[in-house]
Amino acid sequence: MSTVAPLTDAAPAARAPLTKKALTADHPTWCPGCGDFAVLASFYRVLEKLNLPHENIVTMAGIGCSSRFPYFVNTHGGHFIHGRSLPFSAGISLGRDDLHVFVFGGDGDGFSIGGNHLDHVARKNVNLTYVIMDNSVYGLTKKQTSPTSPLGFKTKTDPTGAIDQPVNPMRKLLDSGATFVARSHATQVNHMIEMMTRAAKHEGFSVVEILSECVEFFPGAFDAGNPRKGGAFQLIEEKKHDGSPEDAARHDPTDELAAFRLAAQPWPGPFGVFYEVKRPTKNQLEAELIAKAKERTKHASDLAMLQATFARVR
Amino acid sequence: MVSPNLPENLGGAAAELPAARSLNDVVIRLAGNSQDGIQTIGGFLARLAGRSDQDVMTYMTIPSTISGGPSIFQVRMGTGDILSAGDSADFLVAFYQHSYQSHIESLRPGGVLIYDKDHVTPNPDDKRFIAVGVPITTGTVEAVGGTGKDKGKNIYVLGLIARVFNLDVEKLSNLIRERFGGKSDDLVRNAMLAFDAGYAWPGESIRDIFVRFDTAAAAPASGRPQVTMDGNTALTYGLIAAGVRHGAGYPITPWSSIMEVLRSELQKYGGVFVQAEDELAAISYALGFSYAGRLAVTGSSGPGLSLKMEALGWGVMAEIPLIVINVQRGGPSTGMPTNVEQSDLLQAIHGSHGDAPRVVLAPKNVEECFYVALEAARIARTYSTPVVILTDQALATRIEAFEEPDLAALMVDSTPDLSERPADFKPYPLDRITRHAPPGSRFASNVFPTVTGLEHDEMGHPTGSPALHRKMTAKRREKIKALGNSLPVPEVFGDAEGEVLIVGWGSTFGPAREALQRLRAGGTTGGQLHLMHLNPLPPGLEAIFLRYRLVLVVELNDEGLYGYGQLATLLRARYAMPHIRSITKTDGLTFKVAEIIEGVSHHAAYGKLRDTR
């Protein structure tokens, strides 16, 4: 989006490729065995692959175990308040078209305290990538029920087992108006890298939900999706549009109803890209409004426009 | 200046009246319903006064109901400083019986009542006023014709007022054309028909009240012309002059008009204003813009400011520049959404959680709404801090004329600083004021900062160190104190020492100044001190306060549990001086000059330094 003035020179010559070493910051404070380590390692790989200008990457987060993420990534970044990292990050994206904005958070941040923000930033289709590390429990505050805790799960706030119907994350994300919705599992590194890379390249609001086990407070939560623990990692096969008979059975990610049907499958459900469509981003739409306004004012200088405004109220 | 100054003999029915008298200060109150467009004609009168280099001030009430309901617009025009909208009216135009009944007492004895004969039957026994019945509704219907019914009777009344006051018809016609010209030719034609009909209403019966409005005395202070606008508009364009190009908000009365204008205006300047899903998101967007190097604005009214408080605390902790506007209204809760109050001062200074020092400013009039935006942006950028601007419903909606700002000299460049930061750059240095480095800035160290709401060390790493929390808390406090020390000692108006110092903030400026002038004219020695910087306070106040026997703080809020308004509470805590006292009120209306004078007499009547509450 061409908002104010172009800020950075387009492509600095002969830039050294981004390496994991350059991207590593503080040592993570997560518990040993936490699923979030694998997400972090995958994110380094995604950034290495994308090889964006280092200073133009922004890593943001809200509050929670997973939201410690920005401290462990050496990029510009921020640790905002609980649940509101999306509107904050949307401000970054809309204010600066030259930046690449990644937002990390957990199920509490995304589906509970920040649920409303998720809906609205998604429907506005602000250009950024949001990764939800879902562990189905409040870990930082030491085991309370989360919005994705399954019925019957015993926590300190539900000692006899959770009684409130949990959020279906994929259905909620599809309903939000996000234009790229994918799901992955923290034990499947290559799949995570693929999903996050595709999300990062998607123009618009892209979101990847990653099941990331809390070994401390909800061990085994996602074993059903982990083949090494006897579960099934069922991949979504996307349509190849090759006219083959088997293609008819494959998933069309532009088919919203089909995506909702996938989201309705019983636990642990499928993994992969549920939904992917092109819709004008808010960044583009705002840029168009600016272009039209500038045309109307014949690209007058800021000073000339303000002087004209005051002249009208003399 | 004491209003009104119509000739004394105007009221007496038996008096011999000349055909036209000269007048240089007049208060006209228009009372009707909100859909009658009385704000429109009030606005025309204010603009006309501005164009004629008159001083002008307006006051209006709008019902908080969805459509309709009683509404008034009061305009005071004059030469010299107009400081308040006037305690009582010289002219009252009543559109309906309820308008007549509710507002007749606001007309000064001897004043002129013009009423719509089609809707109003005045009390025939009330001989205090000159009552003139005009068939406003039928006159308008006859003039305009068609299916518009009585639409346009506001313009009919404008024509009538133009005739009575001998106003500049050409300038008024131009204003009407400018206002309606963009819509349709029919609208302009109908408006002019209504105007001409009102102007031509048989003058014989109102000849007695003809007044020549004296424009000769007025002259602009400099070569620059006067502009006329309301406070919200002045604040909006002040932000644009200050280089603010981004922001976010959520609709709430009376803040909404700022965000409405910014939404369209900022696009012309290459910026973006986001209508967010709620107040919490609005301040978050704004902080995101600011973090990205685009100093941003968010705003609201009372309840909305409360919702923003958590994120405001983050802005203080992470040291991100930000402008937060709070157009105060009557509270708490939904309170009196279309009335004025100054009851958010303590919220603005102390709201949020933890020790979170931030800057709070308040403009005293419409003109200062423009300049306060520039000052807020300067402070936000220089001190990397959130700045709250406290305006209020009265300032937001009233129209004043003021000298056009020297825009060429004032415009601020808004390009963010993305220069490479040196190897020893620290995002939160303990020995100097934080300068935020937006993303896109390269770092010689190749170590990029994380801005954070966690307590942190100089590099932004989270810390639980007791020593660091103490040092960082002090760092955030000391930078605000440094700002305070850099401010000029405020000027006192009036006597440099004496019996009473009237202290105020925000929109009480005008009535307080007028009250002081009347007191001094009556022999009281006194001064006026009006504060724009409320947190931190400017230096030198202690010495000023010691020069007066009484320091009376005038503010539109409650006296609280201990008998002091919000600024008075702060000043007493800061200076520990028992002669700082309060004049407060909570009726949701601006101060009348007489109310302040009464408050001063009340305090003066008690013994020296004796705390009477």
PDB file of C-alpha atoms in Angstrom, chain A residues 8-238:
ATOM      1  CA  THR A   8      13.014   1.904   2.405  1.00  0.00           C
ATOM      2  CA  ASP A   9      15.032   1.393  -0.729  1.00  0.00           C
ATOM      3  CA  ALA A  10      13.477  -1.443  -2.683  1.00  0.00           C
ATOM      4  CA  ALA A  11      16.074  -4.233  -2.723  1.00  0.00           C
ATOM      5  CA  PRO A  12      19.364  -3.687  -0.980  1.00  0.00           C
ATOM      6  CA  ALA A  13      22.106  -5.182  -3.095  1.00  0.00           C
ATOM      7  CA  ALA A  14      23.938  -8.340  -2.107  1.00  0.00           C
ATOM      8  CA  ARG A  15      22.277  -9.022   1.192  1.00  0.00           C
ATOM      9  CA  ALA A  16      23.557 -12.022   3.088  1.00  0.00           C
ATOM     10  CA  PRO A  17      20.852 -14.706   3.320  1.00  0.00           C
ATOM     11  CA  LEU A  18      19.009 -14.887   6.619  1.00  0.00           C
ATOM     12  CA  THR A  19      20.278 -17.683   8.808  1.00  0.00           C
ATOM     13  CA  LYS A  20      18.942 -19.365  11.896  1.00  0.00           C
ATOM     14  CA  LYS A  21      21.916 -17.910  13.746  1.00  0.00           C
ATOM     15  CA  ALA A  22      20.942 -14.378  12.804  1.00  0.00           C
ATOM     16  CA  LEU A  23      17.339 -15.056  13.775  1.00  0.00           C
ATOM     17  CA  THR A  24      18.022 -16.581  17.180  1.00  0.00           C
ATOM     18  CA  ALA A  25      17.533 -14.371  20.218  1.00  0.00           C
ATOM     19  CA  ASP A  26      16.958 -15.243  23.894  1.00  0.00           C
ATOM     20  CA  HIS A  27      16.815 -18.905  24.850  1.00  0.00           C
ATOM     21  CA  PRO A  28      13.158 -19.938  25.143  1.00  0.00           C
ATOM     22  CA  THR A  29      11.746 -20.051  28.646  1.00  0.00           C
ATOM     23  CA  TRP A  30       9.260 -22.823  27.811  1.00  0.00           C
ATOM     24  CA  CYS A  31       9.212 -26.105  29.770  1.00  0.00           C
ATOM     25  CA  PRO A  32      11.349 -28.893  28.330  1.00  0.00           C
ATOM     26  CA  GLY A  33       9.288 -30.899  25.857  1.00  0.00           C
ATOM     27  CA  CYS A  34       6.829 -28.052  25.112  1.00  0.00           C
ATOM     28  CA  GLY A  35       5.377 -28.210  21.615  1.00  0.00           C
ATOM     29  CA  ASP A  36       6.187 -24.525  21.106  1.00  0.00           C
ATOM     30  CA  PHE A  37       9.916 -25.307  20.608  1.00  0.00           C
ATOM     31  CA  ALA A  38       9.069 -27.082  17.356  1.00  0.00           C
ATOM     32  CA  VAL A  39       6.920 -24.166  16.196  1.00  0.00           C
ATOM     33  CA  LEU A  40       9.809 -21.780  16.865  1.00  0.00           C
ATOM     34  CA  ALA A  41      12.289 -23.983  15.012  1.00  0.00           C
ATOM     35  CA  SER A  42       9.874 -24.213  12.080  1.00  0.00           C
ATOM     36  CA  PHE A  43       9.421 -20.440  12.044  1.00  0.00           C
ATOM     37  CA  TYR A  44      13.201 -19.938  11.745  1.00  0.00           C
ATOM     38  CA  ARG A  45      13.120 -22.249   8.710  1.00  0.00           C
ATOM     39  CA  VAL A  46      10.194 -20.298   7.214  1.00  0.00           C
ATOM     40  CA  LEU A  47      12.082 -17.006   7.583  1.00  0.00           C
ATOM     41  CA  GLU A  48      15.226 -18.571   6.109  1.00  0.00           C
ATOM     42  CA  LYS A  49      13.219 -19.749   3.113  1.00  0.00           C
ATOM     43  CA  LEU A  50      11.435 -16.409   2.619  1.00  0.00           C
ATOM     44  CA  ASN A  51      14.711 -14.479   3.042  1.00  0.00           C
ATOM     45  CA  LEU A  52      12.928 -11.148   3.640  1.00  0.00           C
ATOM     46  CA  PRO A  53      14.890  -7.997   4.530  1.00  0.00           C
ATOM     47  CA  HIS A  54      15.760  -8.686   8.159  1.00  0.00           C
ATOM     48  CA  GLU A  55      14.784  -5.246   9.474  1.00  0.00           C
ATOM     49  CA  ASN A  56      11.365  -5.445   7.796  1.00  0.00           C
ATOM     50  CA  ILE A  57      10.204  -8.539   9.666  1.00  0.00           C
ATOM     51  CA  VAL A  58       7.994  -7.905  12.704  1.00  0.00           C
ATOM     52  CA  THR A  59       7.193 -10.634  15.237  1.00  0.00           C
ATOM     53  CA  MET A  60       4.311  -9.754  17.561  1.00  0.00           C
ATOM     54  CA  ALA A  61       2.439 -11.529  20.322  1.00  0.00           C
ATOM     55  CA  GLY A  62      -0.114 -11.067  23.073  1.00  0.00           C
ATOM     56  CA  ILE A  63       0.016 -12.766  26.462  1.00  0.00           C
ATOM     57  CA  GLY A  64       0.471 -16.426  27.357  1.00  0.00           C
ATOM     58  CA  CYS A  65       3.194 -19.101  27.184  1.00  0.00           C
ATOM     59  CA  SER A  66       3.250 -19.092  23.398  1.00  0.00           C
ATOM     60  CA  SER A  67       3.172 -15.300  23.330  1.00  0.00           C
ATOM     61  CA  ARG A  68       6.709 -15.215  24.722  1.00  0.00           C
ATOM     62  CA  PHE A  69       7.647 -16.008  21.122  1.00  0.00           C
ATOM     63  CA  PRO A  70       8.981 -12.552  20.050  1.00  0.00           C
ATOM     64  CA  TYR A  71      11.738 -12.643  22.689  1.00  0.00           C
ATOM     65  CA  PHE A  72      13.156 -15.736  21.032  1.00  0.00           C
ATOM     66  CA  VAL A  73      13.230 -14.338  17.507  1.00  0.00           C
ATOM     67  CA  ASN A  74      15.773 -11.677  16.560  1.00  0.00           C
ATOM     68  CA  THR A  75      13.559  -9.358  14.540  1.00  0.00           C
ATOM     69  CA  HIS A  76      11.743  -6.152  15.328  1.00  0.00           C
ATOM     70  CA  GLY A  77       8.922  -7.199  17.558  1.00  0.00           C
ATOM     71  CA  GLY A  78       6.644  -6.581  20.426  1.00  0.00           C
ATOM     72  CA  HIS A  79       4.922  -8.178  23.346  1.00  0.00           C
ATOM     73  CA  PHE A  80       1.537  -6.512  23.607  1.00  0.00           C
ATOM     74  CA  ILE A  81      -1.382  -7.014  26.002  1.00  0.00           C
ATOM     75  CA  HIS A  82      -3.601 -10.069  26.360  1.00  0.00           C
ATOM     76  CA  GLY A  83      -5.875 -10.677  23.391  1.00  0.00           C
ATOM     77  CA  ARG A  84      -5.188  -7.459  21.505  1.00  0.00           C
ATOM     78  CA  SER A  85      -2.107  -8.307  19.491  1.00  0.00           C
ATOM     79  CA  LEU A  86      -4.198  -8.586  16.317  1.00  0.00           C
ATOM     80  CA  PRO A  87      -5.505  -5.007  16.158  1.00  0.00           C
ATOM     81  CA  PHE A  88      -2.032  -3.794  17.210  1.00  0.00           C
ATOM     82  CA  SER A  89      -0.437  -5.801  14.420  1.00  0.00           C
ATOM     83  CA  ALA A  90      -3.109  -4.688  11.975  1.00  0.00           C
ATOM     84  CA  GLY A  91      -2.042  -1.120  12.783  1.00  0.00           C
ATOM     85  CA  ILE A  92       1.544  -2.027  11.905  1.00  0.00           C
ATOM     86  CA  SER A  93       0.468  -3.633   8.643  1.00  0.00           C
ATOM     87  CA  LEU A  94      -1.831  -0.770   7.605  1.00  0.00           C
ATOM     88  CA  GLY A  95       0.707   1.849   8.612  1.00  0.00           C
ATOM     89  CA  ARG A  96       3.655   0.311   6.815  1.00  0.00           C
ATOM     90  CA  ASP A  97       3.296  -1.654   3.625  1.00  0.00           C
ATOM     91  CA  ASP A  98       7.001  -2.491   3.576  1.00  0.00           C
ATOM     92  CA  LEU A  99       6.801  -4.646   6.704  1.00  0.00           C
ATOM     93  CA  HIS A 100       6.047  -8.359   7.043  1.00  0.00           C
ATOM     94  CA  VAL A 101       3.950  -8.931  10.128  1.00  0.00           C
ATOM     95  CA  PHE A 102       3.753 -12.252  12.000  1.00  0.00           C
ATOM     96  CA  VAL A 103       1.598 -12.618  15.092  1.00  0.00           C
ATOM     97  CA  PHE A 104       1.821 -15.477  17.578  1.00  0.00           C
ATOM     98  CA  GLY A 105      -0.546 -16.402  20.353  1.00  0.00           C
ATOM     99  CA  GLY A 106      -2.368 -19.146  22.162  1.00  0.00           C
ATOM    100  CA  ASP A 107      -5.941 -20.376  22.377  1.00  0.00           C
ATOM    101  CA  GLY A 108      -6.790 -18.036  25.258  1.00  0.00           C
ATOM    102  CA  ASP A 109      -5.402 -15.015  23.424  1.00  0.00           C
ATOM    103  CA  GLY A 110      -7.130 -15.880  20.162  1.00  0.00           C
ATOM    104  CA  PHE A 111     -10.403 -17.540  21.083  1.00  0.00           C
ATOM    105  CA  SER A 112     -11.220 -16.128  24.519  1.00  0.00           C
ATOM    106  CA  ILE A 113     -10.053 -12.633  25.473  1.00  0.00           C
ATOM    107  CA  GLY A 114      -9.217 -11.709  21.884  1.00  0.00           C
ATOM    108  CA  GLY A 115     -12.060 -13.545  20.162  1.00  0.00           C
ATOM    109  CA  ASN A 116     -13.787 -10.395  19.003  1.00  0.00           C
ATOM    110  CA  HIS A 117     -10.593  -8.911  17.607  1.00  0.00           C
ATOM    111  CA  LEU A 118      -9.890 -12.098  15.669  1.00  0.00           C
ATOM    112  CA  ASP A 119     -13.286 -11.861  13.973  1.00  0.00           C
ATOM    113  CA  HIS A 120     -12.888  -8.239  12.969  1.00  0.00           C
ATOM    114  CA  VAL A 121      -9.257  -8.143  11.865  1.00  0.00           C
ATOM    115  CA  ALA A 122      -9.942 -11.309   9.849  1.00  0.00           C
ATOM    116  CA  ARG A 123     -13.020  -9.923   8.115  1.00  0.00           C
ATOM    117  CA  LYS A 124     -11.146  -6.730   7.268  1.00  0.00           C
ATOM    118  CA  ASN A 125      -8.592  -9.023   5.616  1.00  0.00           C
ATOM    119  CA  VAL A 126      -5.617  -7.092   6.938  1.00  0.00           C
ATOM    120  CA  ASN A 127      -2.408  -8.367   5.399  1.00  0.00           C
ATOM    121  CA  LEU A 128      -0.626 -10.336   8.139  1.00  0.00           C
ATOM    122  CA  THR A 129       0.012 -13.910   9.291  1.00  0.00           C
ATOM    123  CA  TYR A 130      -1.396 -15.193  12.562  1.00  0.00           C
ATOM    124  CA  VAL A 131      -0.187 -18.422  14.188  1.00  0.00           C
ATOM    125  CA  ILE A 132      -2.294 -19.816  17.035  1.00  0.00           C
ATOM    126  CA  MET A 133      -0.454 -22.322  19.207  1.00  0.00           C
ATOM    127  CA  ASP A 134      -3.369 -24.195  20.733  1.00  0.00           C
ATOM    128  CA  ASN A 135      -2.602 -26.279  23.817  1.00  0.00           C
ATOM    129  CA  SER A 136      -6.200 -26.425  25.084  1.00  0.00           C
ATOM    130  CA  VAL A 137      -5.211 -25.261  28.543  1.00  0.00           C
ATOM    131  CA  TYR A 138      -4.060 -22.094  30.313  1.00  0.00           C
ATOM    132  CA  GLY A 139      -0.408 -22.922  30.947  1.00  0.00           C
ATOM    133  CA  LEU A 140       1.186 -19.651  32.074  1.00  0.00           C
ATOM    134  CA  THR A 141      -1.342 -19.337  34.872  1.00  0.00           C
ATOM    135  CA  LYS A 142      -0.933 -23.049  35.673  1.00  0.00           C
ATOM    136  CA  LYS A 143      -3.857 -25.076  34.467  1.00  0.00           C
ATOM    137  CA  GLN A 144      -7.205 -23.399  34.158  1.00  0.00           C
ATOM    138  CA  THR A 145      -9.856 -24.308  31.568  1.00  0.00           C
ATOM    139  CA  SER A 146      -9.257 -22.761  28.140  1.00  0.00           C
ATOM    140  CA  PRO A 147     -11.820 -22.071  25.412  1.00  0.00           C
ATOM    141  CA  THR A 148     -10.633 -25.191  23.575  1.00  0.00           C
ATOM    142  CA  SER A 149     -10.413 -27.491  26.626  1.00  0.00           C
ATOM    143  CA  PRO A 150     -12.491 -30.612  25.873  1.00  0.00           C
ATOM    144  CA  LEU A 151     -15.585 -31.401  27.934  1.00  0.00           C
ATOM    145  CA  GLY A 152     -14.656 -33.268  31.094  1.00  0.00           C
ATOM    146  CA  PHE A 153     -11.051 -32.004  31.201  1.00  0.00           C
ATOM    147  CA  LYS A 154     -10.132 -31.455  34.841  1.00  0.00           C
ATOM    148  CA  THR A 155      -8.477 -28.138  35.681  1.00  0.00           C
ATOM    149  CA  LYS A 156      -8.108 -25.896  38.708  1.00  0.00           C
ATOM    150  CA  THR A 157     -11.170 -23.942  37.623  1.00  0.00           C
ATOM    151  CA  ASP A 158     -13.115 -27.090  36.703  1.00  0.00           C
ATOM    152  CA  PRO A 159     -11.926 -29.661  39.242  1.00  0.00           C
ATOM    153  CA  THR A 160     -14.747 -32.027  38.310  1.00  0.00           C
ATOM    154  CA  GLY A 161     -14.187 -31.565  34.588  1.00  0.00           C
ATOM    155  CA  ALA A 162     -14.954 -28.840  32.037  1.00  0.00           C
ATOM    156  CA  ILE A 163     -18.681 -28.378  31.405  1.00  0.00           C
ATOM    157  CA  ASP A 164     -18.678 -25.547  28.845  1.00  0.00           C
ATOM    158  CA  GLN A 165     -18.883 -26.446  25.172  1.00  0.00           C
ATOM    159  CA  PRO A 166     -15.406 -25.779  23.699  1.00  0.00           C
ATOM    160  CA  VAL A 167     -14.757 -23.591  20.657  1.00  0.00           C
ATOM    161  CA  ASN A 168     -14.281 -25.435  17.382  1.00  0.00           C
ATOM    162  CA  PRO A 169     -11.216 -23.468  16.227  1.00  0.00           C
ATOM    163  CA  MET A 170     -11.442 -24.237  12.536  1.00  0.00           C
ATOM    164  CA  ARG A 171     -15.128 -23.414  12.363  1.00  0.00           C
ATOM    165  CA  LYS A 172     -14.527 -20.162  14.216  1.00  0.00           C
ATOM    166  CA  LEU A 173     -11.628 -19.239  11.904  1.00  0.00           C
ATOM    167  CA  LEU A 174     -13.638 -20.057   8.767  1.00  0.00           C
ATOM    168  CA  ASP A 175     -16.527 -18.008  10.053  1.00  0.00           C
ATOM    169  CA  SER A 176     -14.278 -15.056  10.886  1.00  0.00           C
ATOM    170  CA  GLY A 177     -13.710 -14.169   7.252  1.00  0.00           C
ATOM    171  CA  ALA A 178     -10.014 -15.089   7.162  1.00  0.00           C
ATOM    172  CA  THR A 179      -8.896 -15.689   3.580  1.00  0.00           C
ATOM    173  CA  PHE A 180      -6.334 -18.392   4.422  1.00  0.00           C
ATOM    174  CA  VAL A 181      -7.105 -20.963   7.111  1.00  0.00           C
ATOM    175  CA  ALA A 182      -4.833 -23.926   7.824  1.00  0.00           C
ATOM    176  CA  ARG A 183      -4.238 -26.402  10.623  1.00  0.00           C
ATOM    177  CA  SER A 184      -1.113 -28.231  11.684  1.00  0.00           C
ATOM    178  CA  HIS A 185       0.440 -30.243  14.523  1.00  0.00           C
ATOM    179  CA  ALA A 186       3.611 -29.346  16.417  1.00  0.00           C
ATOM    180  CA  THR A 187       4.991 -32.864  15.973  1.00  0.00           C
ATOM    181  CA  GLN A 188       4.889 -32.472  12.154  1.00  0.00           C
ATOM    182  CA  VAL A 189       7.742 -30.041  11.436  1.00  0.00           C
ATOM    183  CA  ASN A 190       7.727 -30.207   7.649  1.00  0.00           C
ATOM    184  CA  HIS A 191       3.978 -29.731   7.558  1.00  0.00           C
ATOM    185  CA  MET A 192       4.194 -26.710   9.888  1.00  0.00           C
ATOM    186  CA  ILE A 193       6.875 -25.155   7.693  1.00  0.00           C
ATOM    187  CA  GLU A 194       4.742 -25.699   4.606  1.00  0.00           C
ATOM    188  CA  MET A 195       1.611 -24.243   6.198  1.00  0.00           C
ATOM    189  CA  MET A 196       3.390 -21.198   7.673  1.00  0.00           C
ATOM    190  CA  THR A 197       5.222 -20.531   4.414  1.00  0.00           C
ATOM    191  CA  ARG A 198       2.014 -20.632   2.417  1.00  0.00           C
ATOM    192  CA  ALA A 199       0.335 -18.426   5.022  1.00  0.00           C
ATOM    193  CA  ALA A 200       3.181 -15.905   4.852  1.00  0.00           C
ATOM    194  CA  LYS A 201       2.962 -15.755   1.072  1.00  0.00           C
ATOM    195  CA  HIS A 202      -0.822 -15.346   1.126  1.00  0.00           C
ATOM    196  CA  GLU A 203      -1.982 -11.816   0.505  1.00  0.00           C
ATOM    197  CA  GLY A 204      -4.480 -10.988   3.230  1.00  0.00           C
ATOM    198  CA  PHE A 205      -5.313 -12.314   6.663  1.00  0.00           C
ATOM    199  CA  SER A 206      -3.799 -15.806   6.932  1.00  0.00           C
ATOM    200  CA  VAL A 207      -4.099 -17.967  10.017  1.00  0.00           C
ATOM    201  CA  VAL A 208      -2.556 -21.295  10.972  1.00  0.00           C
ATOM    202  CA  GLU A 209      -3.748 -23.164  14.013  1.00  0.00           C
ATOM    203  CA  ILE A 210      -1.083 -25.490  15.404  1.00  0.00           C
ATOM    204  CA  LEU A 211      -1.888 -28.091  18.043  1.00  0.00           C
ATOM    205  CA  SER A 212       1.020 -27.663  20.435  1.00  0.00           C
ATOM    206  CA  GLU A 213       1.108 -29.883  23.488  1.00  0.00           C
ATOM    207  CA  CYS A 214       1.531 -28.540  27.017  1.00  0.00           C
ATOM    208  CA  VAL A 215       3.589 -31.334  28.580  1.00  0.00           C
ATOM    209  CA  GLU A 216       3.130 -29.852  32.030  1.00  0.00           C
ATOM    210  CA  PHE A 217      -0.636 -29.356  32.267  1.00  0.00           C
ATOM    211  CA  PHE A 218      -2.208 -31.286  29.399  1.00  0.00           C
ATOM    212  CA  PRO A 219       0.157 -34.067  28.342  1.00  0.00           C
ATOM    213  CA  GLY A 220      -1.108 -36.281  25.554  1.00  0.00           C
ATOM    214  CA  ALA A 221      -3.790 -33.794  24.530  1.00  0.00           C
ATOM    215  CA  PHE A 222      -3.041 -34.204  20.843  1.00  0.00           C
ATOM    216  CA  ASP A 223      -1.833 -37.807  20.683  1.00  0.00           C
ATOM    217  CA  ALA A 224      -4.841 -38.673  18.540  1.00  0.00           C
ATOM    218  CA  GLY A 225      -3.229 -36.626  15.744  1.00  0.00           C
ATOM    219  CA  ASN A 226       0.298 -37.993  16.290  1.00  0.00           C
ATOM    220  CA  PRO A 227       1.162 -41.269  14.538  1.00  0.00           C
ATOM    221  CA  ARG A 228       4.120 -41.847  16.910  1.00  0.00           C
ATOM    222  CA  LYS A 229       1.630 -41.987  19.777  1.00  0.00           C
ATOM    223  CA  GLY A 230      -0.734 -44.288  17.919  1.00  0.00           C
ATOM    224  CA  GLY A 231      -2.842 -41.511  16.397  1.00  0.00           C
ATOM    225  CA  ALA A 232      -3.556 -40.524  12.812  1.00  0.00           C
ATOM    226  CA  PHE A 233      -2.161 -37.437  11.074  1.00  0.00           C
ATOM    227  CA  GLN A 234      -4.814 -37.222   8.411  1.00  0.00           C
ATOM    228  CA  LEU A 235      -3.713 -34.835   5.641  1.00  0.00           C
ATOM    229  CA  ILE A 236      -6.121 -32.810   3.552  1.00  0.00           C
ATOM    230  CA  GLU A 237      -5.536 -33.627  -0.098  1.00  0.00           C
ATOM    231  CA  GLU A 238      -6.094 -30.522  -2.163  1.00  0.00           C
TER     232      GLU A 238
END
